[in-house]
Amino acid sequence: MASTAEICEHLLQSPPQSQHAIAYNYLVPNVKGLESLIKVMDATGSTAETPGSATKPPTTTEISLFAAATEAFSKANTNCTIAESLERIRPIVALAKTKNIRVRGYVSVALGCPYEGPDVPPSRVADITATLLEMGADEVSVADTTGMGTAPRTLELLQALKAAGIANTDLALHFHDTYGQALVNTIVGLEHGIRIFDSSVGGLGGCPYSKGATGNVSTEDLIHTLHGLGMHTGINLEEMSKIGSWISSELGRFNESRAGKAILARIQEQ
């Protein structure tokens, strides 16, 4: 996290070339982190919604905040209780709103905790989600951080969120593929009406507190599944697969995308 401000400043001053708008999402652990981001935005003449120009694409700057669905994970990750973490988040959201910065909340370990096991009460996840939205979060991503989620428990969680009065349009789902269930759970979410899903190119990511946890469902696999269901994403899957291969090579790690590797193998044969 120490170099976040430096990276932020570089991106805002020299954004990559793009024909489309770019959204920058910054993880903010505390008020100090947000103040640092605002300082960089002010220094670079950036706003939360910066219009594009002939040489720069339009950009959106937003922040992410995390709360955990179990006390054990909250203690391990942020050294505080769930209630304390929510109180820490409240002033961050309030400050962000004064700057018109979009806020994205996350509820970690919503479908399984490395310390407390898979049976996380859906009602607790719903309560935390509702609290984040009441604070002013624009969207909450409900995260299966450990990849323990199954289709029946994903559906149970979605039903609990609905019963709590939380609209699908305020939600995103975030699945890790540790047990190979991320795409199965994604389809459950789609059938329930969710339309925003987190993913990572090449399946990057993981969780340092959960042994064996893999990264998010790969973007390439997710897009391949959505296209197979007849959905339009506007994403060129072949180009995305090339990016997944490139970044995996740059980081010296295994490319976790099955669809991406299959697509690249087919291209090489042509």
PDB file of C-alpha atoms in Angstrom:
ATOM      1  CA  MET A   1       0.000   0.000   0.000  1.00  0.00           C
ATOM      2  CA  ALA A   2       2.988   2.315   0.485  1.00  0.00           C
ATOM      3  CA  SER A   3       3.270   3.086  -3.237  1.00  0.00           C
ATOM      4  CA  THR A   4      -0.465   3.608  -3.866  1.00  0.00           C
ATOM      5  CA  ALA A   5      -0.208   7.406  -4.039  1.00  0.00           C
ATOM      6  CA  GLU A   6       2.722   7.188  -6.459  1.00  0.00           C
ATOM      7  CA  ILE A   7       0.840   4.797  -8.747  1.00  0.00           C
ATOM      8  CA  CYS A   8      -2.275   6.964  -8.516  1.00  0.00           C
ATOM      9  CA  GLU A   9      -0.349  10.092  -9.479  1.00  0.00           C
ATOM     10  CA  HIS A  10       1.246   8.365 -12.467  1.00  0.00           C
ATOM     11  CA  LEU A  11      -2.091   7.030 -13.771  1.00  0.00           C
ATOM     12  CA  LEU A  12      -3.899  10.336 -13.385  1.00  0.00           C
ATOM     13  CA  GLN A  13      -1.102  12.309 -15.053  1.00  0.00           C
ATOM     14  CA  SER A  14      -0.304   9.795 -17.799  1.00  0.00           C
ATOM     15  CA  PRO A  15      -3.285   7.483 -18.339  1.00  0.00           C
ATOM     16  CA  PRO A  16      -2.909   4.664 -20.859  1.00  0.00           C
ATOM     17  CA  GLN A  17      -4.276   5.275 -24.333  1.00  0.00           C
ATOM     18  CA  SER A  18      -7.843   4.052 -24.643  1.00  0.00           C
ATOM     19  CA  GLN A  19     -10.846   4.543 -26.891  1.00  0.00           C
ATOM     20  CA  HIS A  20     -13.075   4.055 -23.870  1.00  0.00           C
ATOM     21  CA  ALA A  21     -13.502   5.579 -20.436  1.00  0.00           C
ATOM     22  CA  ILE A  22     -11.270   4.201 -17.674  1.00  0.00           C
ATOM     23  CA  ALA A  23     -12.326   3.675 -14.055  1.00  0.00           C
ATOM     24  CA  TYR A  24      -9.607   3.691 -11.387  1.00  0.00           C
ATOM     25  CA  ASN A  25     -10.574   1.933  -8.176  1.00  0.00           C
ATOM     26  CA  TYR A  26      -8.386   2.483  -5.111  1.00  0.00           C
ATOM     27  CA  LEU A  27      -8.440   0.387  -1.960  1.00  0.00           C
ATOM     28  CA  VAL A  28      -8.644   2.809   0.961  1.00  0.00           C
ATOM     29  CA  PRO A  29      -7.967   1.238   4.397  1.00  0.00           C
ATOM     30  CA  ASN A  30      -8.591   4.389   6.446  1.00  0.00           C
ATOM     31  CA  VAL A  31      -9.303   8.132   6.315  1.00  0.00           C
ATOM     32  CA  LYS A  32      -5.596   8.859   5.899  1.00  0.00           C
ATOM     33  CA  GLY A  33      -5.555   6.753   2.748  1.00  0.00           C
ATOM     34  CA  LEU A  34      -8.459   8.697   1.267  1.00  0.00           C
ATOM     35  CA  GLU A  35      -6.883  12.013   2.223  1.00  0.00           C
ATOM     36  CA  SER A  36      -3.732  10.911   0.392  1.00  0.00           C
ATOM     37  CA  LEU A  37      -5.783  10.084  -2.709  1.00  0.00           C
ATOM     38  CA  ILE A  38      -7.583  13.452  -2.583  1.00  0.00           C
ATOM     39  CA  LYS A  39      -4.232  15.220  -2.263  1.00  0.00           C
ATOM     40  CA  VAL A  40      -2.971  13.494  -5.409  1.00  0.00           C
ATOM     41  CA  MET A  41      -6.197  14.290  -7.273  1.00  0.00           C
ATOM     42  CA  ASP A  42      -5.901  17.958  -6.318  1.00  0.00           C
ATOM     43  CA  ALA A  43      -2.227  18.077  -7.328  1.00  0.00           C
ATOM     44  CA  THR A  44      -2.959  16.564 -10.749  1.00  0.00           C
ATOM     45  CA  GLY A  45      -6.065  18.663 -11.349  1.00  0.00           C
ATOM     46  CA  SER A  46      -8.220  15.542 -11.414  1.00  0.00           C
ATOM     47  CA  THR A  47     -11.787  15.148 -10.248  1.00  0.00           C
ATOM     48  CA  ALA A  48     -13.881  12.084  -9.515  1.00  0.00           C
ATOM     49  CA  GLU A  49     -15.256  12.400 -13.053  1.00  0.00           C
ATOM     50  CA  THR A  50     -12.564  13.809 -15.337  1.00  0.00           C
ATOM     51  CA  PRO A  51     -13.668  14.471 -18.942  1.00  0.00           C
ATOM     52  CA  GLY A  52     -11.490  13.199 -21.731  1.00  0.00           C
ATOM     53  CA  SER A  53      -9.465  15.157 -24.275  1.00  0.00           C
ATOM     54  CA  ALA A  54      -7.812  14.533 -27.611  1.00  0.00           C
ATOM     55  CA  THR A  55      -4.950  12.752 -25.841  1.00  0.00           C
ATOM     56  CA  LYS A  56      -6.573  11.398 -22.675  1.00  0.00           C
ATOM     57  CA  PRO A  57      -9.636   9.190 -22.164  1.00  0.00           C
ATOM     58  CA  PRO A  58     -12.311  10.223 -19.654  1.00  0.00           C
ATOM     59  CA  THR A  59     -11.633   8.720 -16.234  1.00  0.00           C
ATOM     60  CA  THR A  60     -13.604   7.921 -13.114  1.00  0.00           C
ATOM     61  CA  THR A  61     -11.913   7.670  -9.728  1.00  0.00           C
ATOM     62  CA  GLU A  62     -13.558   5.554  -7.054  1.00  0.00           C
ATOM     63  CA  ILE A  63     -12.583   3.885  -3.798  1.00  0.00           C
ATOM     64  CA  SER A  64     -13.090   0.452  -2.282  1.00  0.00           C
ATOM     65  CA  LEU A  65     -13.724  -0.338   1.383  1.00  0.00           C
ATOM     66  CA  PHE A  66     -13.727  -3.760   3.023  1.00  0.00           C
ATOM     67  CA  ALA A  67     -15.687  -5.272   5.884  1.00  0.00           C
ATOM     68  CA  ALA A  68     -15.649  -8.947   6.866  1.00  0.00           C
ATOM     69  CA  ALA A  69     -18.586 -11.252   7.502  1.00  0.00           C
ATOM     70  CA  THR A  70     -16.936 -13.094  10.419  1.00  0.00           C
ATOM     71  CA  GLU A  71     -15.333 -11.813  13.595  1.00  0.00           C
ATOM     72  CA  ALA A  72     -12.280 -14.060  13.224  1.00  0.00           C
ATOM     73  CA  PHE A  73     -11.486 -12.841   9.717  1.00  0.00           C
ATOM     74  CA  SER A  74     -12.092  -9.215  10.691  1.00  0.00           C
ATOM     75  CA  LYS A  75      -9.656  -9.583  13.579  1.00  0.00           C
ATOM     76  CA  ALA A  76      -7.010 -11.232  11.385  1.00  0.00           C
ATOM     77  CA  ASN A  77      -7.381  -8.806   8.492  1.00  0.00           C
ATOM     78  CA  THR A  78      -7.988  -5.455  10.212  1.00  0.00           C
ATOM     79  CA  ASN A  79      -7.360  -6.193  13.914  1.00  0.00           C
ATOM     80  CA  CYS A  80     -10.833  -5.094  14.961  1.00  0.00           C
ATOM     81  CA  THR A  81     -14.381  -6.398  15.323  1.00  0.00           C
ATOM     82  CA  ILE A  82     -16.961  -6.189  12.548  1.00  0.00           C
ATOM     83  CA  ALA A  83     -18.719  -3.349  14.361  1.00  0.00           C
ATOM     84  CA  GLU A  84     -15.455  -1.462  14.818  1.00  0.00           C
ATOM     85  CA  SER A  85     -14.549  -1.888  11.158  1.00  0.00           C
ATOM     86  CA  LEU A  86     -17.895  -0.443  10.096  1.00  0.00           C
ATOM     87  CA  GLU A  87     -17.389   2.562  12.356  1.00  0.00           C
ATOM     88  CA  ARG A  88     -13.961   3.089  10.792  1.00  0.00           C
ATOM     89  CA  ILE A  89     -15.549   3.001   7.355  1.00  0.00           C
ATOM     90  CA  ARG A  90     -18.265   5.556   8.126  1.00  0.00           C
ATOM     91  CA  PRO A  91     -16.062   8.715   8.064  1.00  0.00           C
ATOM     92  CA  ILE A  92     -14.288   7.481   4.931  1.00  0.00           C
ATOM     93  CA  VAL A  93     -17.598   7.256   3.068  1.00  0.00           C
ATOM     94  CA  ALA A  94     -18.659  10.661   4.381  1.00  0.00           C
ATOM     95  CA  LEU A  95     -15.435  12.300   3.175  1.00  0.00           C
ATOM     96  CA  ALA A  96     -15.624  10.570  -0.207  1.00  0.00           C
ATOM     97  CA  LYS A  97     -19.128  11.905  -0.730  1.00  0.00           C
ATOM     98  CA  THR A  98     -17.964  15.488  -0.176  1.00  0.00           C
ATOM     99  CA  LYS A  99     -15.647  14.975  -3.165  1.00  0.00           C
ATOM    100  CA  ASN A 100     -18.243  13.106  -5.277  1.00  0.00           C
ATOM    101  CA  ILE A 101     -16.008  10.028  -5.228  1.00  0.00           C
ATOM    102  CA  ARG A 102     -17.872   6.818  -5.925  1.00  0.00           C
ATOM    103  CA  VAL A 103     -17.685   4.272  -3.085  1.00  0.00           C
ATOM    104  CA  ARG A 104     -17.651   0.514  -3.523  1.00  0.00           C
ATOM    105  CA  GLY A 105     -18.027  -1.625  -0.430  1.00  0.00           C
ATOM    106  CA  TYR A 106     -16.974  -5.250  -0.087  1.00  0.00           C
ATOM    107  CA  VAL A 107     -18.148  -7.920   2.325  1.00  0.00           C
ATOM    108  CA  SER A 108     -15.355 -10.491   2.579  1.00  0.00           C
ATOM    109  CA  VAL A 109     -15.750 -14.216   3.406  1.00  0.00           C
ATOM    110  CA  ALA A 110     -19.497 -14.049   2.745  1.00  0.00           C
ATOM    111  CA  LEU A 111     -19.669 -17.735   1.804  1.00  0.00           C
ATOM    112  CA  GLY A 112     -16.919 -19.230   3.921  1.00  0.00           C
ATOM    113  CA  CYS A 113     -14.217 -18.216   6.374  1.00  0.00           C
ATOM    114  CA  PRO A 114     -10.761 -19.818   6.769  1.00  0.00           C
ATOM    115  CA  TYR A 115     -11.202 -19.632  10.563  1.00  0.00           C
ATOM    116  CA  GLU A 116     -14.917 -20.187  11.142  1.00  0.00           C
ATOM    117  CA  GLY A 117     -15.705 -22.488   8.234  1.00  0.00           C
ATOM    118  CA  PRO A 118     -18.288 -22.388   5.427  1.00  0.00           C
ATOM    119  CA  ASP A 119     -21.409 -21.683   7.462  1.00  0.00           C
ATOM    120  CA  VAL A 120     -21.450 -17.886   7.519  1.00  0.00           C
ATOM    121  CA  PRO A 121     -24.974 -16.692   8.446  1.00  0.00           C
ATOM    122  CA  PRO A 122     -26.563 -15.090   5.352  1.00  0.00           C
ATOM    123  CA  SER A 123     -28.501 -12.705   7.601  1.00  0.00           C
ATOM    124  CA  ARG A 124     -25.228 -11.299   8.950  1.00  0.00           C
ATOM    125  CA  VAL A 125     -23.930 -10.699   5.428  1.00  0.00           C
ATOM    126  CA  ALA A 126     -27.204  -8.959   4.591  1.00  0.00           C
ATOM    127  CA  ASP A 127     -26.960  -6.753   7.694  1.00  0.00           C
ATOM    128  CA  ILE A 128     -23.396  -5.665   6.863  1.00  0.00           C
ATOM    129  CA  THR A 129     -24.336  -5.034   3.232  1.00  0.00           C
ATOM    130  CA  ALA A 130     -27.330  -2.940   4.275  1.00  0.00           C
ATOM    131  CA  THR A 131     -25.174  -0.936   6.688  1.00  0.00           C
ATOM    132  CA  LEU A 132     -22.642  -0.118   3.957  1.00  0.00           C
ATOM    133  CA  LEU A 133     -25.420   1.014   1.630  1.00  0.00           C
ATOM    134  CA  GLU A 134     -27.021   3.101   4.363  1.00  0.00           C
ATOM    135  CA  MET A 135     -23.674   4.839   4.918  1.00  0.00           C
ATOM    136  CA  GLY A 136     -23.690   5.878   1.275  1.00  0.00           C
ATOM    137  CA  ALA A 137     -21.849   3.139  -0.594  1.00  0.00           C
ATOM    138  CA  ASP A 138     -22.883   3.187  -4.245  1.00  0.00           C
ATOM    139  CA  GLU A 139     -22.459  -0.553  -4.622  1.00  0.00           C
ATOM    140  CA  VAL A 140     -21.513  -3.533  -2.466  1.00  0.00           C
ATOM    141  CA  SER A 141     -19.624  -6.528  -3.783  1.00  0.00           C
ATOM    142  CA  VAL A 142     -20.440  -9.665  -1.800  1.00  0.00           C
ATOM    143  CA  ALA A 143     -17.289 -11.763  -1.860  1.00  0.00           C
ATOM    144  CA  ASP A 144     -16.640 -15.489  -1.651  1.00  0.00           C
ATOM    145  CA  THR A 145     -13.047 -14.771  -0.658  1.00  0.00           C
ATOM    146  CA  THR A 146     -12.136 -18.388   0.090  1.00  0.00           C
ATOM    147  CA  GLY A 147     -14.019 -19.965  -2.819  1.00  0.00           C
ATOM    148  CA  MET A 148     -16.010 -22.168  -0.418  1.00  0.00           C
ATOM    149  CA  GLY A 149     -19.356 -21.119  -1.883  1.00  0.00           C
ATOM    150  CA  THR A 150     -21.705 -23.647  -3.446  1.00  0.00           C
ATOM    151  CA  ALA A 151     -24.743 -23.099  -5.640  1.00  0.00           C
ATOM    152  CA  PRO A 152     -27.321 -23.804  -2.884  1.00  0.00           C
ATOM    153  CA  ARG A 153     -25.595 -21.538  -0.357  1.00  0.00           C
ATOM    154  CA  THR A 154     -25.098 -18.809  -2.960  1.00  0.00           C
ATOM    155  CA  LEU A 155     -28.824 -18.891  -3.664  1.00  0.00           C
ATOM    156  CA  GLU A 156     -29.606 -18.834   0.059  1.00  0.00           C
ATOM    157  CA  LEU A 157     -27.402 -15.770   0.472  1.00  0.00           C
ATOM    158  CA  LEU A 158     -29.012 -13.971  -2.460  1.00  0.00           C
ATOM    159  CA  GLN A 159     -32.452 -14.711  -1.053  1.00  0.00           C
ATOM    160  CA  ALA A 160     -31.384 -13.283   2.324  1.00  0.00           C
ATOM    161  CA  LEU A 161     -30.131 -10.117   0.646  1.00  0.00           C
ATOM    162  CA  LYS A 162     -33.421  -9.759  -1.201  1.00  0.00           C
ATOM    163  CA  ALA A 163     -35.421 -10.362   1.991  1.00  0.00           C
ATOM    164  CA  ALA A 164     -33.429  -7.560   3.629  1.00  0.00           C
ATOM    165  CA  GLY A 165     -34.690  -5.179   0.956  1.00  0.00           C
ATOM    166  CA  ILE A 166     -31.391  -4.906  -0.912  1.00  0.00           C
ATOM    167  CA  ALA A 167     -31.833  -4.326  -4.638  1.00  0.00           C
ATOM    168  CA  ASN A 168     -29.892  -6.359  -7.189  1.00  0.00           C
ATOM    169  CA  THR A 169     -28.782  -3.089  -8.787  1.00  0.00           C
ATOM    170  CA  ASP A 170     -26.863  -2.246  -5.596  1.00  0.00           C
ATOM    171  CA  LEU A 171     -24.975  -5.541  -5.625  1.00  0.00           C
ATOM    172  CA  ALA A 172     -22.034  -7.207  -7.289  1.00  0.00           C
ATOM    173  CA  LEU A 173     -20.739 -10.738  -6.743  1.00  0.00           C
ATOM    174  CA  HIS A 174     -17.094 -11.665  -6.267  1.00  0.00           C
ATOM    175  CA  PHE A 175     -16.193 -15.343  -6.618  1.00  0.00           C
ATOM    176  CA  HIS A 176     -12.846 -17.050  -6.139  1.00  0.00           C
ATOM    177  CA  ASP A 177     -12.368 -20.355  -7.947  1.00  0.00           C
ATOM    178  CA  THR A 178     -10.573 -22.353  -5.238  1.00  0.00           C
ATOM    179  CA  TYR A 179     -12.926 -25.328  -5.541  1.00  0.00           C
ATOM    180  CA  GLY A 180     -13.921 -24.809  -9.175  1.00  0.00           C
ATOM    181  CA  GLN A 181     -17.344 -23.408  -8.285  1.00  0.00           C
ATOM    182  CA  ALA A 182     -16.975 -19.767  -9.343  1.00  0.00           C
ATOM    183  CA  LEU A 183     -18.743 -20.103 -12.695  1.00  0.00           C
ATOM    184  CA  VAL A 184     -21.468 -22.298 -11.208  1.00  0.00           C
ATOM    185  CA  ASN A 185     -22.114 -19.653  -8.572  1.00  0.00           C
ATOM    186  CA  THR A 186     -21.995 -16.938 -11.230  1.00  0.00           C
ATOM    187  CA  ILE A 187     -24.838 -18.606 -13.102  1.00  0.00           C
ATOM    188  CA  VAL A 188     -26.842 -18.760  -9.869  1.00  0.00           C
ATOM    189  CA  GLY A 189     -26.270 -15.026  -9.530  1.00  0.00           C
ATOM    190  CA  LEU A 190     -27.303 -14.392 -13.130  1.00  0.00           C
ATOM    191  CA  GLU A 191     -30.511 -16.359 -12.660  1.00  0.00           C
ATOM    192  CA  HIS A 192     -31.235 -14.295  -9.553  1.00  0.00           C
ATOM    193  CA  GLY A 193     -30.830 -11.055 -11.525  1.00  0.00           C
ATOM    194  CA  ILE A 194     -27.303  -9.929 -10.594  1.00  0.00           C
ATOM    195  CA  ARG A 195     -25.474  -8.291 -13.504  1.00  0.00           C
ATOM    196  CA  ILE A 196     -22.150  -7.166 -12.023  1.00  0.00           C
ATOM    197  CA  PHE A 197     -19.418  -9.730 -11.361  1.00  0.00           C
ATOM    198  CA  ASP A 198     -15.810  -9.239 -10.324  1.00  0.00           C
ATOM    199  CA  SER A 199     -13.085 -11.139 -12.155  1.00  0.00           C
ATOM    200  CA  SER A 200      -9.342 -10.947 -12.749  1.00  0.00           C
ATOM    201  CA  VAL A 201      -7.349 -11.396 -15.929  1.00  0.00           C
ATOM    202  CA  GLY A 202      -5.597 -14.750 -15.907  1.00  0.00           C
ATOM    203  CA  GLY A 203      -7.229 -15.567 -12.561  1.00  0.00           C
ATOM    204  CA  LEU A 204      -4.842 -13.289 -10.658  1.00  0.00           C
ATOM    205  CA  GLY A 205      -5.244 -12.872  -6.926  1.00  0.00           C
ATOM    206  CA  GLY A 206      -5.644 -14.931  -3.803  1.00  0.00           C
ATOM    207  CA  CYS A 207      -6.040 -14.483  -0.069  1.00  0.00           C
ATOM    208  CA  PRO A 208      -3.041 -14.564   2.296  1.00  0.00           C
ATOM    209  CA  TYR A 209      -5.269 -15.622   5.206  1.00  0.00           C
ATOM    210  CA  SER A 210      -6.792 -18.620   3.412  1.00  0.00           C
ATOM    211  CA  LYS A 211      -4.397 -21.452   2.590  1.00  0.00           C
ATOM    212  CA  GLY A 212      -4.908 -22.796  -0.910  1.00  0.00           C
ATOM    213  CA  ALA A 213      -7.235 -19.991  -1.983  1.00  0.00           C
ATOM    214  CA  THR A 214      -6.863 -19.131  -5.657  1.00  0.00           C
ATOM    215  CA  GLY A 215      -7.551 -15.838  -7.368  1.00  0.00           C
ATOM    216  CA  ASN A 216     -10.822 -14.504  -8.655  1.00  0.00           C
ATOM    217  CA  VAL A 217     -12.600 -16.314 -11.428  1.00  0.00           C
ATOM    218  CA  SER A 218     -10.624 -15.434 -14.531  1.00  0.00           C
ATOM    219  CA  THR A 219     -12.025 -12.693 -16.729  1.00  0.00           C
ATOM    220  CA  GLU A 220     -11.505 -14.848 -19.802  1.00  0.00           C
ATOM    221  CA  ASP A 221     -13.487 -17.770 -18.346  1.00  0.00           C
ATOM    222  CA  LEU A 222     -16.259 -15.448 -17.190  1.00  0.00           C
ATOM    223  CA  ILE A 223     -16.553 -13.753 -20.590  1.00  0.00           C
ATOM    224  CA  HIS A 224     -16.514 -17.110 -22.375  1.00  0.00           C
ATOM    225  CA  THR A 225     -19.373 -18.301 -20.166  1.00  0.00           C
ATOM    226  CA  LEU A 226     -21.407 -15.122 -20.650  1.00  0.00           C
ATOM    227  CA  HIS A 227     -20.938 -15.229 -24.421  1.00  0.00           C
ATOM    228  CA  GLY A 228     -21.964 -18.884 -24.382  1.00  0.00           C
ATOM    229  CA  LEU A 229     -25.199 -17.851 -22.681  1.00  0.00           C
ATOM    230  CA  GLY A 230     -25.868 -15.360 -25.469  1.00  0.00           C
ATOM    231  CA  MET A 231     -24.994 -12.285 -23.425  1.00  0.00           C
ATOM    232  CA  HIS A 232     -23.233  -9.253 -24.891  1.00  0.00           C
ATOM    233  CA  THR A 233     -20.205  -7.909 -23.025  1.00  0.00           C
ATOM    234  CA  GLY A 234     -18.533  -5.732 -25.648  1.00  0.00           C
ATOM    235  CA  ILE A 235     -15.228  -7.440 -24.839  1.00  0.00           C
ATOM    236  CA  ASN A 236     -12.943  -9.026 -27.430  1.00  0.00           C
ATOM    237  CA  LEU A 237     -12.215 -12.394 -25.847  1.00  0.00           C
ATOM    238  CA  GLU A 238      -9.195 -13.159 -28.030  1.00  0.00           C
ATOM    239  CA  GLU A 239      -7.505  -9.894 -27.082  1.00  0.00           C
ATOM    240  CA  MET A 240      -8.373 -10.418 -23.415  1.00  0.00           C
ATOM    241  CA  SER A 241      -6.806 -13.883 -23.586  1.00  0.00           C
ATOM    242  CA  LYS A 242      -3.592 -12.374 -24.936  1.00  0.00           C
ATOM    243  CA  ILE A 243      -3.518  -9.933 -22.027  1.00  0.00           C
ATOM    244  CA  GLY A 244      -4.017 -12.779 -19.552  1.00  0.00           C
ATOM    245  CA  SER A 245      -1.093 -14.679 -21.027  1.00  0.00           C
ATOM    246  CA  TRP A 246       1.100 -11.575 -21.055  1.00  0.00           C
ATOM    247  CA  ILE A 247       0.481 -10.501 -17.457  1.00  0.00           C
ATOM    248  CA  SER A 248       0.933 -14.060 -16.184  1.00  0.00           C
ATOM    249  CA  SER A 249       4.299 -14.200 -17.936  1.00  0.00           C
ATOM    250  CA  GLU A 250       5.308 -10.776 -16.610  1.00  0.00           C
ATOM    251  CA  LEU A 251       4.525 -11.848 -13.051  1.00  0.00           C
ATOM    252  CA  GLY A 252       6.127 -15.266 -13.444  1.00  0.00           C
ATOM    253  CA  ARG A 253       2.958 -17.103 -12.500  1.00  0.00           C
ATOM    254  CA  PHE A 254       0.734 -19.773 -14.005  1.00  0.00           C
ATOM    255  CA  ASN A 255      -2.115 -18.606 -16.236  1.00  0.00           C
ATOM    256  CA  GLU A 256      -5.227 -19.869 -14.439  1.00  0.00           C
ATOM    257  CA  SER A 257      -7.652 -19.222 -17.308  1.00  0.00           C
ATOM    258  CA  ARG A 258      -8.768 -22.399 -19.042  1.00  0.00           C
ATOM    259  CA  ALA A 259     -10.715 -20.544 -21.724  1.00  0.00           C
ATOM    260  CA  GLY A 260      -7.862 -18.112 -22.309  1.00  0.00           C
ATOM    261  CA  LYS A 261      -5.299 -20.857 -22.827  1.00  0.00           C
ATOM    262  CA  ALA A 262      -7.620 -22.800 -25.137  1.00  0.00           C
ATOM    263  CA  ILE A 263      -8.322 -19.721 -27.245  1.00  0.00           C
ATOM    264  CA  LEU A 264      -4.619 -18.910 -27.584  1.00  0.00           C
ATOM    265  CA  ALA A 265      -3.838 -22.505 -28.552  1.00  0.00           C
ATOM    266  CA  ARG A 266      -6.489 -22.322 -31.278  1.00  0.00           C
ATOM    267  CA  ILE A 267      -5.089 -19.020 -32.575  1.00  0.00           C
ATOM    268  CA  GLN A 268      -1.581 -20.477 -32.774  1.00  0.00           C
ATOM    269  CA  GLU A 269      -2.853 -23.320 -34.965  1.00  0.00           C
ATOM    270  CA  GLN A 270      -4.459 -20.974 -37.469  1.00  0.00           C
TER     271      GLN A 270
END
